Coordinates of C-alpha atoms and ligand atoms in Angstrom, one line a residue:
M29 CA 0.0 0.0 0.0
P30 CA 1.5 3.4 -0.8
P31 CA 2.2 5.7 2.1
T32 CA -0.8 7.8 3.1
S33 CA 0.9 11.0 4.0
Y34 CA 4.4 12.6 4.2
S35 CA 6.0 13.1 7.6
T36 CA 8.6 15.5 8.9
G37 CA 8.4 19.3 8.5
L38 CA 7.6 19.1 4.8
S39 CA 4.1 20.5 5.0
A40 CA 5.4 23.6 6.7
W41 CA 7.0 24.4 3.3
G42 CA 3.6 24.0 1.7
A43 CA 4.1 20.5 0.5
P44 CA 1.0 18.4 0.0
H45 CA 0.2 15.6 2.5
Q46 CA -0.7 13.0 -0.1
P47 CA 2.0 11.3 -2.1
R48 CA 1.6 11.5 -5.9
A49 CA 1.0 8.7 -8.3
A50 CA 4.8 8.5 -8.6
A51 CA 4.6 6.4 -5.5
L52 CA 3.9 3.6 -8.0
L53 CA 7.6 3.7 -8.9
N54 CA 8.4 2.9 -5.3
D55 CA 6.0 0.0 -4.8
P56 CA 7.7 -3.1 -6.0
L57 CA 4.4 -5.0 -6.5
L58 CA 3.0 -2.2 -8.8
N59 CA 6.1 -0.8 -10.4
K60 CA 6.9 -1.4 -14.0
G61 CA 9.9 0.9 -14.3
T62 CA 10.8 1.7 -17.8
A63 CA 7.9 -0.5 -19.0
F64 CA 5.2 2.0 -18.1
T65 CA 3.6 2.7 -21.5
E66 CA 3.2 6.1 -23.1
R67 CA -0.5 6.2 -22.1
E68 CA 0.3 5.2 -18.5
R69 CA 3.0 7.8 -18.2
D70 CA 0.4 10.5 -19.0
A71 CA -2.5 9.0 -17.1
L72 CA -0.6 8.3 -13.9
G73 CA 1.5 11.4 -13.7
L74 CA 4.8 9.7 -14.6
R75 CA 5.7 11.8 -17.6
G76 CA 9.2 13.1 -17.2
L77 CA 10.1 10.8 -14.4
L78 CA 11.3 8.0 -16.5
P79 CA 13.8 7.8 -19.4
P80 CA 11.9 8.2 -22.7
R81 CA 12.3 4.8 -24.2
V82 CA 9.6 2.3 -23.3
F83 CA 10.9 -1.2 -22.7
T84 CA 9.1 -4.5 -22.8
L85 CA 9.3 -6.9 -19.9
E86 CA 11.3 -9.2 -22.0
E87 CA 13.8 -6.4 -22.8
Q88 CA 14.0 -5.6 -19.1
V89 CA 14.7 -9.2 -18.3
G90 CA 17.6 -9.2 -20.8
R91 CA 19.0 -6.0 -19.3
S92 CA 18.8 -7.4 -15.7
L93 CA 20.3 -10.7 -16.7
A94 CA 23.2 -9.0 -18.3
A95 CA 23.7 -6.9 -15.2
V96 CA 23.7 -10.0 -13.0
R97 CA 26.2 -11.7 -15.3
R98 CA 28.5 -8.7 -15.3
K99 CA 29.2 -9.2 -11.6
S100 CA 31.8 -11.8 -10.9
D101 CA 31.0 -12.2 -7.2
A102 CA 28.0 -14.2 -6.0
L103 CA 27.3 -11.9 -3.1
E104 CA 27.3 -8.9 -5.4
K105 CA 24.8 -10.8 -7.6
Y106 CA 22.7 -11.4 -4.5
I107 CA 22.8 -7.7 -3.6
Y108 CA 21.8 -6.8 -7.2
L109 CA 18.9 -9.3 -7.2
T110 CA 17.7 -8.1 -3.7
N111 CA 17.6 -4.5 -4.9
L112 CA 15.8 -5.6 -8.0
Q113 CA 13.2 -7.4 -5.9
N114 CA 12.7 -4.4 -3.8
R115 CA 12.2 -2.2 -6.9
N116 CA 10.2 -4.4 -9.2
E117 CA 8.9 -7.8 -8.1
T118 CA 7.3 -8.6 -11.5
L119 CA 10.7 -8.2 -13.2
F120 CA 12.6 -10.0 -10.4
Y121 CA 10.3 -13.1 -10.6
R122 CA 10.3 -13.2 -14.4
L123 CA 14.1 -13.1 -14.3
V124 CA 14.3 -15.8 -11.7
M125 CA 11.7 -18.0 -13.3
E126 CA 13.2 -17.8 -16.8
N127 CA 16.7 -18.6 -15.5
V128 CA 15.9 -20.8 -12.5
E129 CA 19.0 -22.9 -12.5
E130 CA 21.3 -19.8 -12.6
M131 CA 19.2 -17.7 -10.2
V132 CA 18.2 -20.1 -7.4
P133 CA 21.8 -20.6 -6.2
L134 CA 22.1 -16.8 -6.0
I135 CA 18.9 -16.1 -4.1
Y136 CA 19.0 -19.2 -2.0
T137 CA 21.7 -21.8 -1.1
P138 CA 24.6 -21.5 -1.4
T139 CA 24.8 -17.7 -1.7
V140 CA 22.1 -16.9 0.9
G141 CA 24.5 -18.5 3.5
Q142 CA 27.1 -15.9 2.8
A143 CA 24.5 -13.2 2.5
C144 CA 23.3 -14.0 6.0
L145 CA 26.8 -13.9 7.4
E146 CA 27.1 -10.4 5.9
Y147 CA 23.5 -9.3 6.4
G148 CA 24.4 -6.5 8.7
S149 CA 26.8 -4.9 6.1
I150 CA 24.6 -5.5 3.1
Y151 CA 21.3 -4.4 4.7
R152 CA 19.7 -1.8 2.5
R153 CA 15.9 -1.7 2.8
A154 CA 13.2 -3.0 5.0
R155 CA 11.6 -6.3 4.0
G156 CA 9.7 -8.6 6.3
M157 CA 9.3 -8.0 10.0
F158 CA 11.7 -8.2 12.9
I159 CA 9.9 -9.0 16.2
T160 CA 12.1 -8.8 19.2
L161 CA 11.9 -9.6 22.9
R162 CA 11.3 -5.9 23.5
E163 CA 7.9 -6.3 21.8
R164 CA 6.7 -8.8 24.3
G165 CA 3.1 -8.1 25.2
R166 CA 2.4 -6.3 21.9
I167 CA 3.2 -8.8 19.2
A168 CA -0.3 -8.7 17.7
E169 CA -0.1 -4.9 17.5
I170 CA 3.2 -5.2 15.7
L171 CA 1.8 -7.8 13.2
R172 CA -1.0 -5.3 12.4
M173 CA 1.7 -2.9 11.2
W174 CA 2.3 -5.2 8.2
P175 CA 1.3 -3.0 5.3
H176 CA -0.6 -5.7 3.5
E177 CA -4.1 -6.6 4.6
Q178 CA -3.5 -10.2 4.7
A179 CA -0.6 -12.6 5.1
R180 CA -1.3 -16.1 4.0
L181 CA 2.2 -17.5 4.2
I182 CA 4.6 -16.7 7.0
V183 CA 8.2 -18.1 7.2
V184 CA 9.7 -17.5 10.6
T185 CA 13.1 -18.0 12.0
D186 CA 14.8 -17.3 15.3
G187 CA 18.2 -17.5 13.6
E188 CA 19.6 -20.1 15.9
R189 CA 20.7 -22.6 13.3
I190 CA 21.0 -20.9 9.9
L191 CA 21.7 -23.6 7.2
G192 CA 24.8 -25.3 8.6
L193 CA 26.2 -22.0 9.8
G194 CA 24.9 -22.0 13.4
D195 CA 23.6 -19.1 15.4
L196 CA 23.4 -16.0 13.3
G197 CA 20.7 -14.2 15.3
A198 CA 18.9 -11.4 13.4
L199 CA 21.2 -12.0 10.4
G200 CA 19.1 -15.0 9.7
M201 CA 16.5 -12.8 8.0
G202 CA 18.0 -13.7 4.6
I203 CA 16.5 -17.2 5.1
P204 CA 12.7 -16.4 5.4
I205 CA 13.1 -13.8 2.7
G206 CA 14.8 -16.2 0.4
K207 CA 12.4 -19.1 1.1
L208 CA 9.4 -16.9 0.4
S209 CA 10.9 -15.8 -2.9
L210 CA 11.2 -19.4 -3.8
Y211 CA 7.5 -20.0 -2.9
T212 CA 6.6 -17.3 -5.4
A213 CA 9.1 -18.3 -8.1
C214 CA 8.7 -22.0 -7.9
A215 CA 5.0 -22.4 -6.9
G216 CA 3.4 -19.1 -7.8
V217 CA 2.3 -18.1 -4.3
H218 CA 1.5 -14.4 -4.7
P219 CA 4.2 -12.2 -3.2
Y220 CA 1.5 -10.0 -1.7
Y221 CA 0.5 -12.8 0.7
T222 CA 4.0 -13.6 1.9
L223 CA 5.5 -12.4 5.1
P224 CA 9.1 -13.1 6.3
I225 CA 9.6 -12.8 10.0
T226 CA 12.7 -12.9 12.2
L227 CA 12.1 -13.4 15.9
D228 CA 15.1 -11.7 17.6
V229 CA 15.6 -13.4 20.9
G230 CA 19.3 -12.5 21.1
T231 CA 22.2 -14.5 20.0
D232 CA 24.9 -16.6 21.6
N233 CA 27.3 -15.9 18.8
A234 CA 30.0 -13.8 20.6
S235 CA 31.4 -12.4 17.3
L236 CA 28.0 -11.0 16.5
L237 CA 27.4 -9.5 20.0
D238 CA 30.7 -7.6 19.5
G239 CA 30.2 -7.0 15.8
E240 CA 30.3 -3.4 14.6
F241 CA 27.5 -3.9 12.0
Y242 CA 25.3 -6.4 13.8
I243 CA 21.7 -5.5 13.3
G244 CA 20.0 -7.5 16.1
L245 CA 19.6 -7.2 19.8
R246 CA 23.0 -7.3 21.5
E247 CA 22.1 -9.7 24.2
K248 CA 22.4 -13.4 25.0
R249 CA 19.7 -15.7 23.5
A250 CA 16.6 -16.1 25.7
R251 CA 15.9 -19.6 26.8
G252 CA 13.4 -21.4 29.0
K253 CA 10.2 -19.8 30.0
V254 CA 11.0 -16.4 28.6
Y255 CA 11.5 -17.9 25.1
D256 CA 8.5 -20.2 25.4
D257 CA 6.2 -17.4 26.4
F258 CA 7.4 -15.3 23.6
I259 CA 6.8 -18.0 21.0
E260 CA 3.4 -18.7 22.5
E261 CA 2.4 -15.0 22.2
F262 CA 3.7 -15.0 18.6
V263 CA 1.7 -18.0 17.5
T264 CA -1.5 -16.7 19.2
A265 CA -0.9 -13.3 17.5
V266 CA -0.5 -14.9 14.1
Q267 CA -3.8 -16.8 14.6
T268 CA -5.5 -13.6 15.6
V269 CA -4.1 -11.2 13.0
F270 CA -3.7 -13.5 10.1
P271 CA -6.2 -16.3 10.6
K272 CA -5.7 -17.8 7.2
A273 CA -1.9 -18.0 7.4
L274 CA 0.3 -21.0 7.1
L275 CA 3.3 -20.8 9.4
Q276 CA 6.5 -22.3 8.3
W277 CA 9.2 -22.8 11.0
E278 CA 12.7 -22.3 9.6
D279 CA 16.2 -22.9 10.9
F280 CA 15.4 -23.1 14.6
G281 CA 17.9 -24.9 16.8
N282 CA 17.0 -28.5 17.3
T283 CA 16.2 -28.2 21.0
N284 CA 13.3 -25.9 20.0
A285 CA 12.5 -27.1 16.5
F286 CA 11.0 -30.5 17.3
R287 CA 9.0 -29.1 20.3
L288 CA 7.6 -26.2 18.5
L289 CA 6.5 -28.3 15.6
Q290 CA 4.8 -30.8 17.9
Q291 CA 3.2 -28.1 20.0
N292 CA 1.8 -26.1 17.1
R293 CA 1.2 -28.4 14.1
R294 CA -2.4 -29.1 15.1
R295 CA -3.2 -25.6 16.2
L296 CA -2.7 -24.0 12.9
P297 CA -1.4 -25.0 9.5
S298 CA 2.2 -25.3 10.2
F299 CA 5.3 -27.3 9.3
N300 CA 9.1 -27.3 9.7
D301 CA 10.8 -27.4 6.4
D302 CA 14.2 -28.5 7.9
I303 CA 12.5 -31.6 9.3
Q304 CA 9.6 -32.4 7.0
G305 CA 10.6 -30.7 3.7
T306 CA 14.1 -32.2 3.9
A307 CA 12.6 -35.6 4.7
A308 CA 10.4 -35.5 1.7
V309 CA 13.1 -34.5 -0.7
A310 CA 15.6 -37.0 0.6
L311 CA 13.1 -39.8 0.5
A312 CA 12.1 -38.8 -3.0
G313 CA 15.8 -39.1 -3.9
V314 CA 16.1 -42.5 -2.4
I315 CA 12.9 -43.7 -4.2
G316 CA 14.4 -42.2 -7.4
G317 CA 17.7 -43.9 -6.7
L318 CA 15.9 -47.3 -6.4
Q319 CA 14.9 -46.9 -10.0
L320 CA 18.6 -47.3 -10.8
T321 CA 19.5 -49.9 -8.2
G322 CA 16.3 -51.9 -8.7
G323 CA 15.8 -52.3 -4.9
K324 CA 12.7 -51.9 -2.9
L325 CA 12.3 -49.1 -0.3
R326 CA 11.4 -51.7 2.4
D327 CA 14.7 -53.5 1.9
Q328 CA 17.0 -50.6 2.3
R329 CA 19.4 -50.0 5.2
L330 CA 19.9 -46.3 5.7
L331 CA 22.9 -44.9 7.6
F332 CA 22.7 -41.2 8.5
L333 CA 25.7 -39.1 9.5
G334 CA 24.0 -36.5 11.7
A335 CA 21.0 -37.2 14.0
G336 CA 19.4 -33.8 14.0
E337 CA 16.3 -32.3 12.5
A338 CA 17.1 -33.3 9.0
G339 CA 18.3 -36.8 9.7
T340 CA 15.6 -38.0 12.0
G341 CA 13.0 -36.2 9.9
I342 CA 14.1 -38.3 6.9
A343 CA 14.1 -41.5 8.9
D344 CA 10.6 -40.8 10.2
L345 CA 9.3 -40.3 6.7
Y346 CA 11.1 -43.4 5.5
V347 CA 9.4 -45.3 8.3
A348 CA 6.0 -44.1 7.1
A349 CA 6.8 -45.0 3.5
A350 CA 8.2 -48.5 4.4
Q351 CA 5.1 -49.1 6.5
A352 CA 3.0 -48.3 3.5
E353 CA 5.1 -51.1 1.8
G354 CA 4.1 -53.6 4.5
L355 CA 6.8 -53.3 7.2
T356 CA 5.8 -52.8 10.8
E357 CA 6.9 -49.6 12.4
A358 CA 9.5 -51.5 14.5
E359 CA 10.9 -53.2 11.4
A360 CA 11.0 -50.0 9.5
R361 CA 12.9 -48.2 12.3
Q362 CA 15.4 -51.0 12.5
R363 CA 16.4 -50.1 8.9
C364 CA 17.6 -46.6 9.9
W365 CA 20.9 -46.1 11.7
F366 CA 22.6 -43.0 12.9
V367 CA 26.1 -41.8 13.6
D368 CA 26.1 -38.5 15.5
S369 CA 29.0 -36.4 16.9
K370 CA 29.7 -39.1 19.5
G371 CA 29.5 -42.2 17.3
L372 CA 26.9 -44.8 16.4
V373 CA 23.6 -44.2 18.1
V374 CA 22.9 -47.4 20.0
K375 CA 20.8 -48.6 23.0
S376 CA 23.6 -48.5 25.5
R377 CA 23.8 -44.7 25.0
A378 CA 20.0 -44.2 25.6
A379 CA 20.3 -42.4 28.9
Q380 CA 22.4 -39.6 27.2
L381 CA 20.4 -39.4 24.0
A382 CA 17.9 -36.6 23.0
E383 CA 14.4 -37.8 22.6
H384 CA 14.3 -37.6 18.8
K385 CA 17.1 -40.1 18.6
L386 CA 15.7 -42.7 20.9
H387 CA 13.6 -44.4 18.3
Y388 CA 16.7 -45.2 16.4
A389 CA 18.9 -46.4 19.3
H390 CA 19.1 -50.0 18.3
D391 CA 20.7 -53.0 20.1
H392 CA 24.2 -53.0 18.6
E393 CA 27.8 -52.8 19.8
F394 CA 28.9 -49.1 19.9
V395 CA 31.4 -48.0 17.3
A396 CA 32.9 -44.5 17.4
T397 CA 33.4 -43.7 13.7
L398 CA 31.5 -43.5 10.5
A399 CA 33.9 -45.9 8.7
E400 CA 33.4 -48.5 11.5
A401 CA 29.7 -48.1 11.2
V402 CA 29.7 -48.6 7.5
K403 CA 31.8 -51.7 7.9
A404 CA 29.6 -53.1 10.6
L405 CA 26.2 -52.3 9.1
R406 CA 26.8 -52.5 5.3
P407 CA 24.2 -49.8 4.5
T408 CA 22.7 -49.5 1.0
A409 CA 22.4 -45.7 1.4
L410 CA 24.6 -43.1 3.2
I411 CA 22.9 -39.8 4.0
G412 CA 25.0 -36.9 5.2
V413 CA 23.1 -34.3 7.3
S414 CA 25.8 -33.5 9.8
G415 CA 27.0 -30.0 8.7
M416 CA 30.5 -31.5 8.8
P417 CA 32.4 -31.2 5.6
Q418 CA 34.6 -34.0 4.2
T419 CA 33.3 -36.6 6.5
F420 CA 32.5 -39.0 3.6
T421 CA 36.1 -39.9 3.2
R422 CA 37.7 -42.0 0.4
E423 CA 37.7 -45.0 2.8
V424 CA 33.9 -44.6 3.5
V425 CA 32.9 -44.2 -0.2
E426 CA 35.1 -47.1 -1.2
M427 CA 33.6 -49.3 1.4
M428 CA 30.0 -48.3 0.3
S429 CA 31.0 -49.1 -3.3
A430 CA 32.5 -52.5 -2.3
N431 CA 29.3 -53.4 -0.6
N432 CA 26.8 -52.1 -3.2
P433 CA 26.8 -52.2 -7.0
R434 CA 25.2 -48.7 -6.9
P435 CA 25.7 -47.1 -3.5
I436 CA 23.3 -44.2 -2.7
I437 CA 25.4 -41.4 -1.3
F438 CA 23.7 -38.1 -0.5
A439 CA 25.8 -35.3 1.0
L440 CA 23.0 -33.0 2.0
S441 CA 24.7 -30.5 4.3
N442 CA 24.6 -26.9 3.2
P443 CA 26.1 -24.7 2.1
T444 CA 28.6 -26.2 -0.4
S445 CA 31.5 -25.8 2.0
K446 CA 29.7 -28.1 4.5
A447 CA 29.0 -31.0 2.1
E448 CA 30.2 -34.3 3.4
C449 CA 31.9 -34.9 0.1
T450 CA 31.9 -33.4 -3.3
A451 CA 30.2 -34.8 -6.4
E452 CA 33.6 -35.3 -7.9
Q453 CA 34.9 -37.3 -4.9
A454 CA 31.8 -39.5 -4.8
Y455 CA 32.0 -40.4 -8.5
T456 CA 35.8 -40.8 -8.5
W457 CA 36.0 -42.9 -5.4
S458 CA 33.1 -45.1 -6.4
G459 CA 34.4 -45.6 -9.9
G460 CA 31.4 -43.8 -11.3
R461 CA 28.9 -46.0 -9.5
A462 CA 27.6 -43.7 -6.8
I463 CA 24.1 -42.4 -7.0
F464 CA 24.9 -39.0 -5.7
A465 CA 22.8 -36.0 -4.6
S466 CA 23.8 -33.0 -2.6
G467 CA 22.1 -30.1 -0.7
S468 CA 23.8 -27.4 -2.6
P469 CA 24.5 -27.7 -6.3
F470 CA 27.6 -29.3 -7.8
P471 CA 28.5 -29.1 -11.4
A472 CA 28.2 -32.1 -13.7
F473 CA 31.3 -34.3 -13.7
E474 CA 32.8 -36.4 -16.5
L475 CA 34.5 -39.7 -15.6
N476 CA 35.9 -42.1 -18.2
G477 CA 33.8 -40.5 -20.9
R478 CA 30.6 -40.6 -18.9
R479 CA 28.8 -37.5 -17.8
H480 CA 27.3 -37.7 -14.3
V481 CA 24.8 -35.0 -13.2
P482 CA 24.4 -34.8 -9.5
G483 CA 20.8 -34.3 -8.3
Q484 CA 20.2 -31.4 -5.9
G485 CA 18.3 -32.8 -2.9
N486 CA 17.0 -29.3 -2.4
N487 CA 13.8 -28.8 -0.4
I488 CA 12.9 -26.4 -3.2
Y489 CA 11.2 -29.3 -4.9
I490 CA 8.9 -29.9 -2.0
F491 CA 8.0 -27.0 0.3
P492 CA 6.7 -24.6 -2.4
G493 CA 4.2 -27.2 -3.7
V494 CA 3.2 -28.3 -0.2
G495 CA 2.6 -24.7 0.8
L496 CA 0.6 -23.9 -2.4
G497 CA -1.5 -27.0 -2.0
A498 CA -2.3 -26.3 1.7
L499 CA -3.1 -22.7 0.9
A500 CA -5.3 -23.4 -2.1
C501 CA -7.6 -25.7 -0.2
E502 CA -7.2 -23.8 3.1
A503 CA -5.9 -26.8 4.9
R504 CA -6.4 -26.8 8.7
E505 CA -3.2 -28.8 9.2
V506 CA -0.2 -29.9 7.2
T507 CA 0.2 -33.6 7.9
D508 CA 3.0 -36.1 7.5
S509 CA 0.9 -37.9 4.9
M510 CA 1.0 -34.8 2.8
F511 CA 4.8 -34.9 2.9
L512 CA 4.8 -38.5 2.0
A513 CA 2.6 -37.8 -1.0
A514 CA 4.9 -34.9 -1.9
A515 CA 7.9 -37.3 -1.9
Q516 CA 6.1 -39.9 -4.0
T517 CA 4.9 -37.3 -6.4
L518 CA 8.3 -35.8 -6.8
A519 CA 9.9 -39.3 -7.4
S520 CA 7.2 -40.1 -10.0
L521 CA 8.3 -37.1 -12.0
V522 CA 11.9 -38.3 -12.4
G523 CA 12.2 -39.3 -16.1
Q524 CA 14.3 -41.7 -18.0
E525 CA 16.3 -38.8 -19.3
D526 CA 17.2 -37.9 -15.7
L527 CA 18.1 -41.4 -14.7
A528 CA 20.3 -41.8 -17.8
I529 CA 22.6 -39.1 -16.4
G530 CA 22.4 -40.4 -12.8
R531 CA 20.1 -37.7 -11.6
V532 CA 17.4 -38.7 -9.1
Y533 CA 15.5 -35.5 -9.3
P534 CA 13.8 -33.8 -12.3
S535 CA 15.6 -30.8 -13.8
L536 CA 15.1 -27.7 -11.7
T537 CA 13.7 -26.0 -14.8
R538 CA 10.5 -28.1 -14.2
V539 CA 10.1 -26.9 -10.7
R540 CA 6.8 -25.1 -11.3
E541 CA 5.3 -28.1 -12.9
V542 CA 6.6 -30.2 -10.0
S543 CA 5.1 -27.8 -7.5
L544 CA 1.7 -27.9 -9.2
H545 CA 1.6 -31.7 -9.1
I546 CA 2.6 -31.7 -5.4
A547 CA 0.1 -29.1 -4.6
V548 CA -2.6 -31.2 -6.2
A549 CA -1.5 -34.3 -4.2
V550 CA -1.4 -32.3 -1.0
A551 CA -4.9 -30.8 -1.5
K552 CA -6.3 -34.3 -2.4
I553 CA -5.1 -35.5 1.0
A554 CA -6.5 -32.5 2.8
Y555 CA -9.9 -33.2 1.1
A556 CA -9.7 -36.9 1.8
E557 CA -8.8 -36.4 5.5
G558 CA -11.5 -33.7 6.0
L559 CA -8.9 -31.0 6.7
A560 CA -9.8 -28.6 3.9
H561 CA -11.8 -25.4 4.7
R562 CA -12.5 -24.6 1.0
P563 CA -15.2 -26.5 -0.8
R564 CA -13.5 -28.9 -3.4
P565 CA -13.4 -27.4 -6.9
V566 CA -14.5 -29.5 -9.8
D567 CA -11.1 -29.6 -11.3
L568 CA -8.5 -29.4 -8.6
K569 CA -5.5 -29.1 -10.8
E570 CA -7.0 -26.4 -13.0
D571 CA -8.2 -24.5 -9.9
I572 CA -4.7 -24.5 -8.3
A573 CA -3.0 -23.6 -11.5
S574 CA -5.3 -20.6 -11.9
R575 CA -4.2 -19.3 -8.5
M576 CA -0.5 -19.3 -9.4
F577 CA 1.2 -15.9 -9.6
Q578 CA 2.4 -15.1 -13.1
P579 CA 5.0 -12.3 -13.4
V580 CA 3.3 -10.2 -16.1
Y581 CA 2.6 -6.5 -15.9
R582 CA -1.0 -5.3 -15.5
D583 CA -2.4 -2.5 -17.7
Y584 CA -3.1 0.5 -15.7
V585 CA -5.0 2.4 -18.4
Ligands
NAD30 P1 21.0 -30.3 13.5 O1 21.9 -29.3 14.2 O2 19.6 -30.5 13.9 O3 21.8 -31.7 13.4 C1 23.1 -31.9 13.2 C2 23.5 -33.3 13.6 O4 24.8 -33.5 13.2 C3 23.4 -33.5 15.1 O5 22.8 -34.7 15.4 C4 24.9 -33.5 15.5 O6 25.1 -34.4 16.6 C5 25.5 -34.2 14.3 N1 26.9 -33.9 14.1 C6 27.6 -32.8 14.4 N2 28.9 -33.1 14.2 C7 29.0 -34.3 13.8 C8 30.1 -35.1 13.4 N3 31.3 -34.7 13.4 N4 29.8 -36.4 13.1 C9 28.6 -36.9 13.0 N5 27.5 -36.1 13.4 C10 27.7 -34.9 13.7 O7 21.0 -29.8 12.0 P2 20.0 -30.3 10.8 O8 18.9 -29.4 10.7 O9 19.7 -31.7 10.9 O10 20.9 -30.0 9.5 C11 22.1 -30.7 9.4 C12 22.7 -30.4 8.0 O11 21.8 -30.8 7.0 C13 23.0 -28.9 7.8 O12 24.2 -28.7 7.2 C14 21.9 -28.4 6.8 O13 22.4 -27.5 6.0 C15 21.6 -29.7 6.1 N6 20.3 -29.7 5.5 C16 20.2 -29.9 4.2 C17 18.9 -29.9 3.6 C18 18.8 -30.1 2.1 O14 19.7 -30.0 1.4 N7 17.7 -30.6 1.7 C19 17.8 -29.6 4.4 C20 18.0 -29.4 5.8 C21 19.2 -29.5 6.3

C-alpha cells in the first residue's frame, strides 16, 4: 500500500500531505519501471520521471540478466537481485523463473548463507518483520503494522541454526526472505501474501554481539520460560491477526524445532521445512535412486551421519513409507541407523540421548566412527546431514562401493562448503557407480567419458508445492501424509532422461510443474482427510494452476 501522508516538516513548506502517483515507482508490486507505457505515463503522472524509451518486460529481463552476469562475485549478484526485488517484483520473478538454475543458487543456497553472514553490512531496505523480545506483550499490535491486509504464508526463524552456519541471530532474516521468494518463483504463491519474520531473541554468537554492524539485539539468546512465552504469544498473535496464514518454521535450533513443531502443528497449518521438507526431498531421492538400483524401499538400510532435525526427519518419513510397503513400524525403524557427533547411536547410549534419537537407538555394539559403522552395518544408502564437511572420506565411499553395486550417497549438508563430500569425490572414489545427490548444487562431472549429473536434494522441490496445496484448499493442518505424498509425487516425475545421467530428481527447470503436481497431491489428501476449509473445486489441478502468480505487468489504463 503506498504511504498515506508525508511526515517531517515538509508540510510547513507548503508540500501536500498526499504522495503522488509517482509512489507507484516505489511500490515493487506495482512498479513497471521503464515498461510503463506512453499512455500510462500520461494518465498516472509519470511523464518526465522515466527515461523516454519504453521497454518491454522481455527487454528488461535481458538487461537485468546482463547486469547480474557482469558481476563476478556471487554476493554482489545477490545484492543486485535483492535490490531488483525491492524495486520491481514482477521483473525480479520473471528473471528468476526464466533462469531458474542460474538464479536459485544466487537467491538461496549456497549464496544466501554468505548473505546471512554479511547481512548487517549489506542491509539496504526494510523487507519482512523483525519482532524482538522488546515487543513482548504487543506482538499482535506489531503484526498489524504489516502494510498488507493479509498474510497467508509466513516463514519465521529465530536465527539459531541458519543452514549449517549456526547461530546468526537477526542476520538469519535472509532465510525467510529467500524461502518466500522461492515460494513465489517455484510455486506461484503471490508475493502480496508472503511475510518473512525474524524473531530476535538475542544470540549466543559472541562475534555478533561484538560486531560493529550487527543489526540485532545485543544480548544473549533467551531460553526457557521467557523464550517459550514469547513464541506462544507470537503464535497466538499470528492466529488472531492472520487467521488464514500457514506458518513455516525455519532454521530453529533443534532443541526448539521438534518441540515447536509438535506443540503447534495441530493448532494452525504449520510445518518445519528442515525436518519435514528435507525428509520428503531426501526420501524422493532414495525412491528415485531405487529406479537405478532396482531395490525396494522396504529392503534398504539407511545410515545417516548427523542425527538432528534433517536426519531424524528423513528417517521418520522413510518409516512411514516403508510401513506403506508392509513393514511394521519397528521393522522400518530397525532399517535406519545414525552416527552422531559421538559415534553410532545405540541402545547403550540411551540415557544420554535426546528424545528424537531414541527411536533409532538399536541394540548393537557401539562404534565410534562412520567408517566403522559402514563396515559393521553395510548400509545401502549413506545420507549426510551433519553439517560436517569432508566426513565421507575416500575409505567410506570405497567401502560403500565395495558393498553395493550402486551405492546411494547423499551429501546433503549446506552450504557447499559443508557438504560431506563433493560430487567429484563421490563419483571418482566409487568408480562412477555412486548415485549422488547434494544439498547445494555441484556441477556435472565427467569420468571415463561418462557424464554424471548430481541431483540437488533441495527442499525447493517440496515446500513450495506443499505450501501452495495447503493454501489453495485452506488446509487446517499440514500432515505427514502430505509430505509422503509430496515425496512420492516428486519421485514419480523423475524421467528416463534424468536417470540416464544419474540424476534422481527432475531438472530444476521443471520446478513449477513439480510444485503444481505436489500441490494437487497435498490438496487431495486435505480433502480426503477432511482437513480442507474450502469446498473442493470441480477440477483441482485447474483451480490450483489458476491461482499461481504469473509475473506479467498489469495494464493501468
Ligand atoms: P542439526 O543441528 O539438527 O543436526 C546436526 C546433527 O549432526 C546433530 O545430530 C549432531 O550431533 C550431528 N553432528 C555434528 N557433528 C558431527 C560429526 N562430526 N559427526 C557426526 N555427526 C555430527 O541440523 P540439521 O537441521 O539436521 O541439519 C544438518 C545439516 O543438513 C545442515 O548442514 C543443513 O544445511 C543440512 N540440511 C540440508 C537440507 C537439504 O539440502 N535438503 C535440508 C535441511 C538441512
